[in-house]
Amino acid sequence: MYRYDEFDRTLVEERVLQFRGQVARRLSGELNEDEFRPLRLMNGLYAQLHAYMLRVAIPYGTLSSRQMRALAAISRKYDKGYGHFTTRQNIQFNWPDLEDVPEILHDLAEVEMHAIQTSGNCIRNITADPYAGAAIDEIADSRVYAEILRQWSTLHPEFSFLPRKFKFAVSASETDRAIVRFHDVGVILKRNAAGEEGFEVLVGGGQGRTPMVAVTIRDFLPKEHLLSYVEAVLRVYNELGRRDNMNKARIKILVHQIGAEKFAALTEDEWQYTRESELHLPDSEIKRIRGYFAPPAYQDLPDASDALENALEASGAFARWHRSNVAEHRQSGYAIASISLKPIGGIPGDASAAQMDGIAAIAQELSFDEIRVTHEQNIVLAHVRKDDLFDLWSRLGPLELATPNLSLITDVICCPGMDYCGLATARSVPISQQISERFSDLDRQHNIGALDLNISGCINACGHHHAGHIGILGVNKRGEEFYQVTLGGHQGYDASIGKIIGPAFSSGDIVDAVEDIVMIYLDQRQDGEQFLDTYRRVGSLPFKEKLYDVA
Amino acid sequence: MTLQIVTANLLSDGHVVYLDGDGAWSNWIESGKTAKTEAAAKKLMGAAELDVVDGVIVDPYLIEVARTGDAISAVEYREHLRANGPSIHPHFGYQAERPEK
């Protein structure tokens, strides 16, 4: 795992001191709210409906057990004993007092964490594949490049006041687990015909009010140019992105308006100025950062595990969990285990302090002290011996963390919605809870198969509803909570944006509507199809007919 | 004009408060001083703005309320949630500590 060097440590400690002074001046009245707001937002501190909210960055979603324990301790000491993992691989605390926040940031700095760039019009937390370093289909560990981008973007003076926020995602596998096509910039590590590694660079993706799938502006960028090229992308956006209208300020609007070709050409022009600068990324630097992400000290094991086979035979409950929550690992004898934060009827992404401590202890013993947080609001233990999977699962049960539903319909992505968020137009979590209860039967979930159901409480789309096979958007319709449904969204390399199926449903009708959609899919599907396949084949008409009684 | 009260969030912890008849800030919506006229609403907001300057509260605004007998409740569901705490965590809002009347 990455460890802070003297630069990281110094800048994080200096920021804590600086913010301590700013909070003191706010509390003494020296600063008013207009002066203080941008300062607190630069430190991840939002004002929400019921209290302040502190968003803490988890770079590329990777945590050590020590860091997870520190998050648990913070939630106990300064909050209400829980945290909420978000769709940007961050964690949010919902109840900090203003005067405690500098102390929280201090406690975070002790474990090499912070809340810098978790808000504001800057480059946000760099996200990556949660299976990085373990995935069977990866070219390299995507976190190496995410870390390089993190270092480049942290407190980048030129990009501290962009037209709008800016999100990067990094993937290095054949399968997209980082939703790169829904980011302002996505980079995908690939190999060319000569076997050299380089990046496909995508720009202009995003969800929110105007959802767009990112387009490729460069098929193959040699690795050494990663920073100089994205610097050029940011320069073009910083200069030409709109600043007069917040809703049109994201890079996706610029790319859409001038066209991808024009944007690529402008980037190429700008790149001439940055290409041979100090941003050149030599192999030695990549190698140095790669050193931080060296594979753990795996044991030499046969791929098959008798212990696992016996446990699968002996325990149906374990076998069900294994079926959905365990993925193949690149190392013989190891597996990737996902811990669902989606208990039936629970709050997606929430974890109690006891659960965080429990996960930390299990990771320390069974997964080389390493934890991943996913944009789907689950936890991944990336390097578990197959021999240990039953032990791992046995320990998850008492923590209420053994829900066997990964990628099934109850594994809902959901933003906090109006229960907490000041921007929301409707509640989202209660709808996810009702859907989870309605589809709680595991045999039924498996029969339905892989289905991404995503819910957002407003147009900003933190709950990724545009990318859900079934997407639900909460809206305020004449003072009441209503829910608009989209179908056919998808988050892979072949990403698509869900299409609105028709008029919104009331809070009383939305769960029935979801069930109707599932019934139509089950009725229409052919052998081997998942929901998305069926939808793409049959289109929206059969669903419309059922939902709105139209022929 | 509809019945209105002033709400804000405290600077210290961000909690939801309502301006009461004594010019103090209460956690409870039913303590909110109601305004029936534009002039009365403006007066309440004027008092609230002074507390913004004094660093007691942030972002005060008027909300519409309905009176049923002695009780006051928010009209908008957003304000209902602010008055009652997160519906998914009813035990976490300060409202969980509401004293018996």
XYZ file of C-alpha atoms in Angstrom:
652
model
C 0.000 0.000 0.000
C 1.023 3.578 -0.531
C 2.675 5.250 2.463
C 2.973 9.000 2.854
C 6.312 10.545 2.078
C 7.514 13.759 3.703
C 5.630 15.903 1.159
C 2.302 14.183 1.742
C 2.753 14.330 5.498
C 3.722 17.975 5.533
C 0.899 19.175 3.327
C -1.740 17.233 5.236
C -0.439 18.437 8.609
C -0.227 22.019 7.383
C -3.778 21.811 6.118
C -5.020 20.617 9.526
C -3.332 23.568 11.221
C -4.678 25.987 8.653
C -8.229 24.698 9.015
C -7.969 24.765 12.816
C -7.291 28.483 12.540
C -10.098 29.016 10.052
C -12.655 27.258 12.285
C -11.499 29.299 15.300
C -11.926 32.500 13.307
C -15.379 31.414 12.150
C -16.477 30.610 15.710
C -15.100 33.909 16.996
C -16.990 35.819 14.334
C -13.899 36.980 12.495
C -15.085 35.125 9.382
C -18.676 35.147 8.203
C -20.356 32.215 6.477
C -19.747 33.545 2.972
C -16.041 33.766 3.737
C -15.936 30.446 5.564
C -18.022 28.305 3.186
C -15.329 27.880 0.491
C -12.751 27.166 3.184
C -14.786 24.435 4.840
C -15.687 22.925 1.464
C -11.981 22.726 0.606
C -11.777 20.470 3.648
C -14.740 18.282 2.819
C -17.090 19.891 5.319
C -20.622 20.325 3.995
C -23.728 21.763 5.656
C -26.601 19.322 5.239
C -30.199 19.189 6.398
C -29.686 18.207 10.031
C -26.011 18.824 10.710
C -22.589 19.220 9.146
C -21.254 16.345 7.060
C -17.563 15.537 6.671
C -16.524 13.638 3.549
C -13.198 11.856 3.884
C -11.214 10.751 0.843
C -10.243 7.120 0.407
C -7.826 7.372 -2.535
C -8.685 4.674 -5.099
C -10.757 3.052 -2.356
C -7.835 1.395 -0.579
C -7.570 1.322 3.219
C -5.342 -0.449 5.696
C -6.874 -2.082 8.752
C -5.355 0.690 10.849
C -7.083 3.308 8.732
C -10.427 1.505 8.940
C -10.058 1.353 12.725
C -9.337 5.081 12.779
C -12.557 5.720 10.818
C -14.453 3.593 13.347
C -12.844 5.494 16.231
C -13.742 8.855 14.680
C -17.346 7.749 14.215
C -17.513 6.788 17.891
C -15.715 9.793 19.300
C -17.130 12.616 17.193
C -20.161 11.188 15.422
C -22.914 8.657 16.067
C -21.022 5.419 15.670
C -21.364 4.823 11.947
C -20.167 6.030 8.573
C -21.607 6.037 5.072
C -19.503 4.735 2.178
C -20.255 6.622 -1.014
C -20.303 5.962 -4.744
C -16.998 7.857 -5.065
C -15.058 5.499 -2.774
C -15.272 8.044 0.063
C -16.763 7.868 3.554
C -19.111 10.432 5.067
C -19.735 11.281 8.709
C -23.145 12.855 9.197
C -23.046 14.514 12.612
C -19.750 16.260 13.445
C -19.773 19.476 15.474
C -17.932 22.292 13.758
C -15.431 22.764 16.549
C -14.490 19.061 16.459
C -13.681 18.949 12.757
C -10.045 20.115 13.102
C -9.535 17.320 15.658
C -11.083 14.809 13.280
C -8.758 15.976 10.509
C -5.871 15.656 12.939
C -6.904 12.075 13.800
C -7.170 11.321 10.079
C -3.719 12.771 9.382
C -2.287 10.426 12.003
C -3.282 7.535 9.748
C -2.386 9.275 6.477
C -5.901 10.354 5.570
C -7.605 13.678 4.919
C -10.647 15.386 3.428
C -8.808 17.504 0.872
C -10.471 17.800 -2.537
C -13.601 15.935 -1.464
C -15.561 19.042 -2.403
C -15.185 22.160 -4.498
C -14.382 22.793 -8.152
C -11.148 20.864 -8.198
C -9.927 17.400 -9.135
C -11.714 15.061 -6.723
C -10.648 11.768 -5.206
C -9.153 9.569 -7.949
C -11.068 6.313 -8.138
C -9.935 2.951 -9.447
C -10.854 -0.702 -9.844
C -11.586 -2.207 -6.406
C -10.123 -5.508 -7.628
C -6.827 -3.826 -8.574
C -3.824 -6.019 -7.985
C -6.025 -9.089 -7.661
C -8.173 -9.219 -10.812
C -7.545 -12.111 -13.137
C -8.086 -9.925 -16.207
C -5.905 -6.950 -15.373
C -2.829 -5.696 -17.194
C -1.439 -3.905 -14.170
C -2.509 -2.527 -10.808
C -4.616 0.534 -11.671
C -3.832 2.103 -8.291
C -0.261 2.807 -9.404
C -1.595 5.284 -11.961
C -4.357 6.505 -9.669
C -1.665 7.335 -7.102
C 0.443 9.119 -9.714
C -2.636 11.144 -10.704
C -3.386 11.794 -7.025
C 0.060 13.232 -6.442
C -0.148 15.359 -9.570
C -3.639 16.672 -8.787
C -3.295 17.266 -5.040
C -3.390 21.027 -4.404
C -2.577 21.576 -8.076
C -2.482 25.396 -8.114
C -3.707 25.812 -11.676
C -6.683 23.493 -11.146
C -7.945 24.667 -7.751
C -10.741 26.773 -9.255
C -11.963 24.864 -12.267
C -15.335 25.745 -13.825
C -16.777 22.782 -11.918
C -15.743 19.625 -10.046
C -13.634 17.120 -11.948
C -13.565 13.361 -11.524
C -10.984 10.841 -12.723
C -11.274 7.070 -12.809
C -8.592 4.543 -13.710
C -9.062 1.047 -15.068
C -6.454 -1.476 -16.143
C -8.528 -4.554 -16.872
C -10.561 -6.139 -19.604
C -13.638 -5.599 -17.458
C -14.597 -2.125 -16.309
C -15.141 -2.010 -12.561
C -14.372 1.693 -12.230
C -17.159 3.098 -14.485
C -14.576 5.008 -16.487
C -17.085 6.075 -19.126
C -19.084 8.041 -16.567
C -16.161 10.214 -15.461
C -14.879 13.601 -16.607
C -11.710 11.763 -17.574
C -11.302 8.028 -17.663
C -8.039 6.300 -18.430
C -7.802 2.647 -19.390
C -4.443 0.911 -19.393
C -4.004 -1.334 -22.444
C -1.321 -3.047 -24.500
C -0.701 -2.230 -28.149
C 0.255 -4.710 -30.852
C 3.924 -4.332 -29.912
C 3.096 -5.316 -26.326
C 3.767 -1.855 -24.930
C 1.517 -0.417 -22.245
C -0.320 2.844 -22.728
C -3.614 4.541 -22.002
C -6.836 4.987 -23.817
C -8.007 8.423 -22.718
C -11.726 9.187 -22.462
C -13.260 12.568 -21.756
C -16.637 14.068 -21.109
C -18.507 11.361 -19.270
C -20.713 12.011 -16.291
C -24.150 11.591 -14.838
C -26.059 14.394 -13.153
C -28.502 16.651 -14.952
C -27.042 15.934 -18.393
C -25.781 12.349 -18.466
C -23.139 11.561 -21.079
C -20.939 8.614 -21.908
C -17.283 9.621 -22.222
C -15.721 9.516 -25.668
C -12.227 8.380 -26.559
C -9.919 11.211 -27.596
C -6.788 9.120 -27.724
C -6.595 5.402 -28.394
C -3.119 4.832 -27.117
C -1.097 7.269 -25.063
C 2.361 6.011 -24.098
C 2.559 5.800 -20.313
C 5.318 8.391 -20.027
C 2.882 11.053 -21.252
C 0.029 10.386 -18.827
C 0.490 13.530 -16.730
C 1.490 15.910 -19.496
C -1.517 14.830 -21.559
C -4.148 15.079 -18.814
C -2.618 18.426 -17.841
C -3.348 19.553 -21.394
C -6.927 18.215 -21.138
C -7.445 20.167 -17.917
C -5.962 23.322 -19.403
C -8.344 23.226 -22.348
C -11.278 22.669 -20.008
C -10.109 25.300 -17.529
C -9.928 27.867 -20.282
C -13.018 26.985 -22.308
C -15.388 25.387 -19.784
C -18.346 27.602 -18.994
C -18.283 29.574 -15.779
C -21.523 31.506 -16.294
C -23.905 28.616 -15.709
C -23.195 25.950 -13.096
C -25.395 23.447 -14.925
C -23.332 23.759 -18.081
C -19.899 23.965 -16.535
C -18.776 20.319 -16.589
C -16.313 19.171 -19.239
C -18.987 16.935 -20.788
C -20.910 20.027 -21.909
C -17.793 21.514 -23.507
C -16.932 18.264 -25.277
C -20.507 17.914 -26.449
C -20.679 21.498 -27.719
C -17.399 21.658 -29.614
C -17.260 17.960 -30.471
C -14.782 15.325 -29.407
C -12.563 15.822 -32.438
C -12.185 19.512 -31.810
C -11.576 18.894 -28.127
C -8.915 16.311 -28.990
C -7.260 18.741 -31.421
C -7.174 21.520 -28.820
C -5.691 19.080 -26.332
C -3.005 18.058 -28.832
C -2.140 21.740 -29.380
C -1.871 22.383 -25.676
C 0.058 19.182 -25.158
C 2.942 20.600 -27.160
C 3.575 22.950 -24.227
C 3.361 20.329 -21.492
C 4.764 17.285 -23.249
C 8.440 17.781 -22.544
C 7.923 19.527 -19.217
C 8.583 18.268 -15.701
C 5.349 16.293 -16.123
C 7.179 13.714 -18.197
C 6.701 10.425 -16.351
C 9.810 8.280 -16.565
C 9.714 4.527 -16.053
C 11.786 4.952 -12.919
C 8.991 6.980 -11.296
C 6.314 4.471 -12.312
C 8.515 1.752 -10.892
C 8.984 3.685 -7.654
C 5.218 4.069 -7.169
C 4.638 0.467 -8.251
C 6.868 -0.524 -5.362
C 4.179 0.694 -2.965
C 1.660 -1.640 -4.573
C 3.847 -4.722 -4.731
C 1.825 -7.944 -4.510
C 1.550 -9.252 -0.956
C 3.624 -12.248 0.152
C 1.354 -14.935 -1.256
C 1.866 -18.509 -0.258
C 2.575 -21.018 -2.956
C -0.761 -22.834 -3.034
C -2.567 -25.164 -5.394
C -5.542 -23.424 -6.972
C -8.058 -25.929 -5.684
C -8.747 -25.920 -1.975
C -10.046 -29.045 -0.251
C -11.085 -26.932 2.735
C -13.193 -24.743 0.460
C -14.731 -27.694 -1.389
C -15.648 -29.386 1.880
C -17.180 -26.215 3.292
C -19.191 -25.636 0.116
C -20.481 -29.187 0.432
C -21.279 -28.858 4.113
C -22.938 -25.456 4.297
C -25.633 -24.309 1.898
C -25.575 -20.809 3.400
C -21.846 -20.515 2.809
C -22.251 -21.863 -0.722
C -24.860 -19.197 -1.469
C -22.561 -16.450 -0.208
C -19.640 -17.909 -2.157
C -21.732 -18.022 -5.310
C -22.355 -14.270 -5.397
C -19.654 -12.645 -3.251
C -16.445 -14.388 -4.296
C -14.497 -13.669 -7.475
C -11.478 -15.264 -9.102
C -8.018 -14.077 -8.120
C -4.934 -13.913 -10.302
C -2.912 -15.816 -7.712
C -3.370 -19.562 -7.464
C -5.157 -20.585 -4.261
C -6.532 -17.095 -3.530
C -9.876 -15.393 -4.038
C -11.418 -11.912 -3.969
C -14.150 -11.678 -1.339
C -16.789 -8.954 -1.367
C -18.553 -7.875 1.798
C -21.996 -6.550 1.007
C -23.036 -3.372 2.796
C -26.573 -4.015 1.570
C -28.331 -6.059 4.253
C -31.965 -6.796 3.414
C -33.946 -3.716 4.410
C -30.764 -1.900 5.437
C -29.180 1.368 4.396
C -26.876 0.936 1.386
C -23.292 1.863 2.222
C -23.727 2.361 5.954
C -21.331 0.599 8.324
C -21.346 0.778 12.104
C -18.169 1.345 14.094
C -18.336 -2.292 15.247
C -18.600 -3.446 11.636
C -15.679 -1.266 10.591
C -13.570 -2.654 13.431
C -14.679 -6.163 12.535
C -13.741 -5.717 8.879
C -10.359 -4.306 9.962
C -9.655 -7.325 12.162
C -10.669 -9.817 9.480
C -8.625 -8.015 6.807
C -5.610 -7.949 9.059
C -5.724 -11.681 9.601
C -7.060 -12.943 6.305
C -6.323 -10.404 3.574
C -2.881 -8.927 4.101
C -4.167 -5.970 6.091
C -5.875 -4.412 3.089
C -9.434 -3.269 2.470
C -11.107 -1.813 -0.609
C -14.203 0.344 -0.798
C -16.198 0.103 -4.017
C -18.239 2.681 -5.915
C -21.086 0.217 -5.517
C -20.850 0.911 -1.779
C -19.504 -2.472 -0.765
C -16.215 -3.645 0.744
C -13.677 -5.914 -0.915
C -11.050 -8.069 0.761
C -8.858 -8.603 -2.253
C -6.453 -11.352 -1.235
C -8.084 -14.150 0.740
C -6.774 -17.716 0.710
C -9.457 -20.059 -0.569
C -8.657 -22.161 2.485
C -9.779 -19.218 4.655
C -13.024 -18.293 2.894
C -15.229 -20.322 5.210
C -13.537 -18.819 8.254
C -13.985 -15.352 6.741
C -17.683 -15.948 6.067
C -18.212 -17.394 9.555
C -16.859 -14.200 11.033
C -18.987 -11.946 8.839
C -22.262 -13.460 10.073
C -22.074 -12.145 13.657
C -21.199 -8.719 12.259
C -24.309 -8.848 10.042
C -22.035 -8.547 7.032
C -22.669 -11.885 5.342
C -25.473 -10.800 2.994
C -25.041 -12.988 -0.117
C -26.325 -10.538 -2.720
C -23.458 -9.049 -4.693
C -24.650 -7.782 -8.114
C -28.177 -9.020 -7.422
C -31.252 -6.811 -7.313
C -30.947 -6.090 -3.577
C -27.349 -4.855 -4.021
C -28.772 -1.379 -4.601
C -26.584 1.666 -5.201
C -28.269 4.521 -3.378
C -27.361 8.071 -2.403
C -28.321 9.396 1.053
C -31.241 11.298 -0.479
C -33.381 13.764 1.390
C -32.982 11.974 4.686
C -29.641 13.791 4.904
C -28.761 15.703 1.778
C -29.556 19.380 1.325
C -29.654 19.062 -2.453
C -32.071 16.137 -2.639
C -35.576 16.480 -4.001
C -36.868 13.222 -2.517
C -35.834 10.425 -0.206
C -33.973 7.537 -1.814
C -32.971 5.177 1.006
C -36.519 4.243 2.122
C -37.283 3.184 -1.465
C -34.133 1.052 -1.599
C -35.126 -0.522 1.720
C -38.598 -1.403 0.451
C -37.221 -2.864 -2.779
C -34.688 -4.857 -0.808
C -37.472 -6.254 1.408
C -39.705 -7.021 -1.566
C -36.989 -9.047 -3.299
C -35.443 -10.542 -0.169
C -35.996 -14.143 -1.274
C -32.564 -15.306 -2.366
C -33.754 -17.967 -4.805
C -35.837 -15.319 -6.512
C -32.855 -12.945 -6.624
C -30.697 -15.583 -8.264
C -33.467 -16.405 -10.697
C -33.590 -12.716 -11.663
C -29.803 -12.732 -12.014
C -27.384 -9.845 -12.386
C -29.343 -6.634 -12.092
C -28.050 -3.170 -11.217
C -30.755 -1.164 -9.504
C -29.583 2.361 -8.710
C -31.469 5.122 -6.901
C -30.758 8.853 -6.672
C -32.654 11.374 -4.594
C -32.093 14.174 -7.087
C -30.940 15.048 -10.576
C -27.298 15.211 -9.443
C -27.315 11.409 -9.682
C -24.966 10.470 -6.820
C -26.894 7.185 -6.754
C -25.874 6.541 -10.406
C -29.454 6.025 -11.553
C -28.515 6.783 -15.178
C -26.151 3.789 -15.105
C -28.611 1.375 -13.498
C -30.246 -1.378 -15.529
C -33.209 -0.102 -13.566
C -32.666 3.491 -12.462
C -34.876 5.388 -10.054
C -34.789 9.153 -9.627
C -36.649 10.849 -6.791
C -38.389 14.078 -7.767
C -40.631 16.605 -6.101
C -43.943 16.673 -7.938
C -46.395 19.225 -6.587
C -44.915 18.892 -3.119
C -44.891 15.094 -3.060
C -42.138 12.522 -3.506
C -42.378 10.841 -6.902
C -40.017 8.412 -8.594
C -39.054 8.420 -12.246
C -37.863 5.140 -13.742
C -35.180 4.670 -16.382
C -34.317 1.360 -18.033
C -31.261 0.130 -19.879
C -28.464 2.058 -18.203
C -25.167 0.224 -17.937
C -21.791 0.996 -16.410
C -19.214 -1.066 -18.361
C -16.875 -0.119 -21.200
C -20.000 -0.420 -23.366
C -21.796 2.024 -21.079
C -25.262 3.271 -21.849
C -27.605 5.792 -20.290
C -30.978 4.602 -19.063
C -34.050 5.889 -20.882
C -37.065 7.277 -19.060
C -39.876 4.770 -19.369
C -42.784 7.141 -18.706
C -44.444 9.300 -16.051
C -43.097 9.050 -12.497
C -44.627 6.809 -9.834
C -45.763 7.829 -6.371
C -43.835 6.572 -3.352
C -46.670 4.106 -2.798
C -46.483 2.703 -6.327
C -42.778 2.645 -7.135
C -41.964 -0.738 -5.566
C -44.850 -2.386 -7.427
C -43.594 -0.763 -10.612
C -40.144 -2.298 -10.076
C -41.762 -5.665 -9.521
C -43.768 -5.269 -12.735
C -40.561 -4.495 -14.622
C -38.907 -7.596 -13.222
C -41.939 -9.731 -14.088
C -41.912 -8.529 -17.698
C -38.212 -9.292 -17.941
C -38.694 -12.795 -16.539
C -41.549 -13.340 -18.957
C -39.619 -12.106 -22.005
C -36.110 -13.377 -21.380
C -34.549 -16.108 -23.427
C -32.015 -18.703 -22.330
C -28.841 -17.233 -20.933
C -30.075 -13.655 -20.915
C -29.634 -11.201 -18.065
C -31.920 -8.208 -17.578
C -29.849 -5.889 -19.756
C -29.708 -8.411 -22.626
C -33.454 -8.821 -22.615
C -34.069 -5.088 -22.420
C -31.682 -4.402 -25.276
C -33.386 -7.078 -27.374
C -37.042 -6.329 -26.697
C -36.826 -2.582 -26.048
C -39.028 -0.589 -23.746
C -42.440 -1.350 -25.227
C -43.390 -4.471 -23.238
C -42.396 -2.679 -20.046
C -44.432 0.405 -20.966
C -47.452 -1.711 -21.767
C -47.387 -3.337 -18.384
C -46.570 -0.194 -16.392
C -49.014 2.161 -18.033
C -51.699 -0.155 -19.378
C -51.114 1.002 -22.932
C -51.480 -1.323 -25.868
C -50.521 35.077 3.267
C -49.870 31.609 4.567
C -48.574 31.045 8.081
C -44.771 31.233 8.234
C -41.965 30.722 10.730
C -38.199 31.232 10.472
C -35.839 28.284 10.456
C -32.046 28.068 10.280
C -29.166 25.812 11.253
C -26.972 26.460 14.268
C -23.402 27.429 13.487
C -21.954 25.185 16.194
C -23.406 21.825 15.157
C -25.571 22.535 12.126
C -28.734 21.425 13.924
C -32.123 22.650 12.741
C -33.660 25.457 14.810
C -36.715 27.721 14.769
C -37.015 31.297 15.951
C -39.382 31.412 18.929
C -41.442 34.169 20.499
C -38.626 35.228 22.834
C -36.195 35.694 19.968
C -34.357 32.527 20.960
C -33.686 29.491 18.771
C -35.575 26.327 19.585
C -35.087 22.781 18.335
C -38.834 22.302 18.181
C -40.935 23.499 15.296
C -43.989 24.035 17.513
C -42.020 26.714 19.386
C -41.660 28.736 16.185
C -43.111 32.232 16.279
C -45.635 32.453 13.458
C -46.061 35.364 11.110
C -49.394 35.933 9.423
C -48.433 38.990 7.393
C -45.575 39.970 5.121
C -44.577 42.666 7.580
C -44.484 40.233 10.497
C -42.439 37.749 8.442
C -39.994 40.485 7.485
C -39.611 41.430 11.143
C -38.829 37.835 12.110
C -36.241 37.586 9.329
C -34.708 40.852 10.510
C -34.231 39.379 13.972
C -32.764 36.222 12.477
C -30.268 38.172 10.381
C -28.896 39.748 13.546
C -28.120 36.276 14.850
C -26.371 35.473 11.583
C -24.098 38.445 12.199
C -23.590 37.306 15.783
C -22.547 33.863 14.576
C -25.361 31.933 16.249
C -27.039 30.569 13.143
C -26.512 30.268 9.394
C -28.833 30.541 6.410
C -32.186 31.555 7.966
C -35.293 31.385 5.797
C -39.054 31.397 6.062
C -41.051 28.200 5.806
C -44.732 27.628 5.464
C -46.412 25.888 8.392
C -49.918 24.667 9.140
C -51.619 24.964 12.502
C -53.872 22.213 13.777
C -55.161 23.167 17.198
C -52.032 24.053 19.192
C -49.704 22.086 16.965
C -47.603 23.523 14.164
C -46.258 21.359 11.387
C -44.227 21.932 8.246
C -46.074 21.947 4.949
C -43.202 20.876 2.668
C -41.923 17.312 3.210
C -38.345 18.593 3.146
C -39.170 20.762 6.130
C -41.010 17.887 7.733
C -37.771 15.871 7.522
C -35.760 18.758 8.943
C -38.205 19.065 11.835
C -38.263 15.350 12.592
C -34.772 14.141 11.740
C -33.774 11.552 9.121
C -36.624 9.089 8.655
C -34.118 6.263 8.176
C -32.325 7.066 11.443
C -35.039 8.390 13.749
C -32.806 7.674 16.754
C -29.949 9.855 15.479
C -31.644 13.224 15.172
C -31.767 15.408 18.276
C -35.532 14.934 17.948
C -35.099 11.518 19.562
C -34.460 13.417 22.796
C -37.644 15.453 22.527
C -39.017 16.028 26.045
C -42.519 14.777 26.827
C -44.993 17.591 26.777
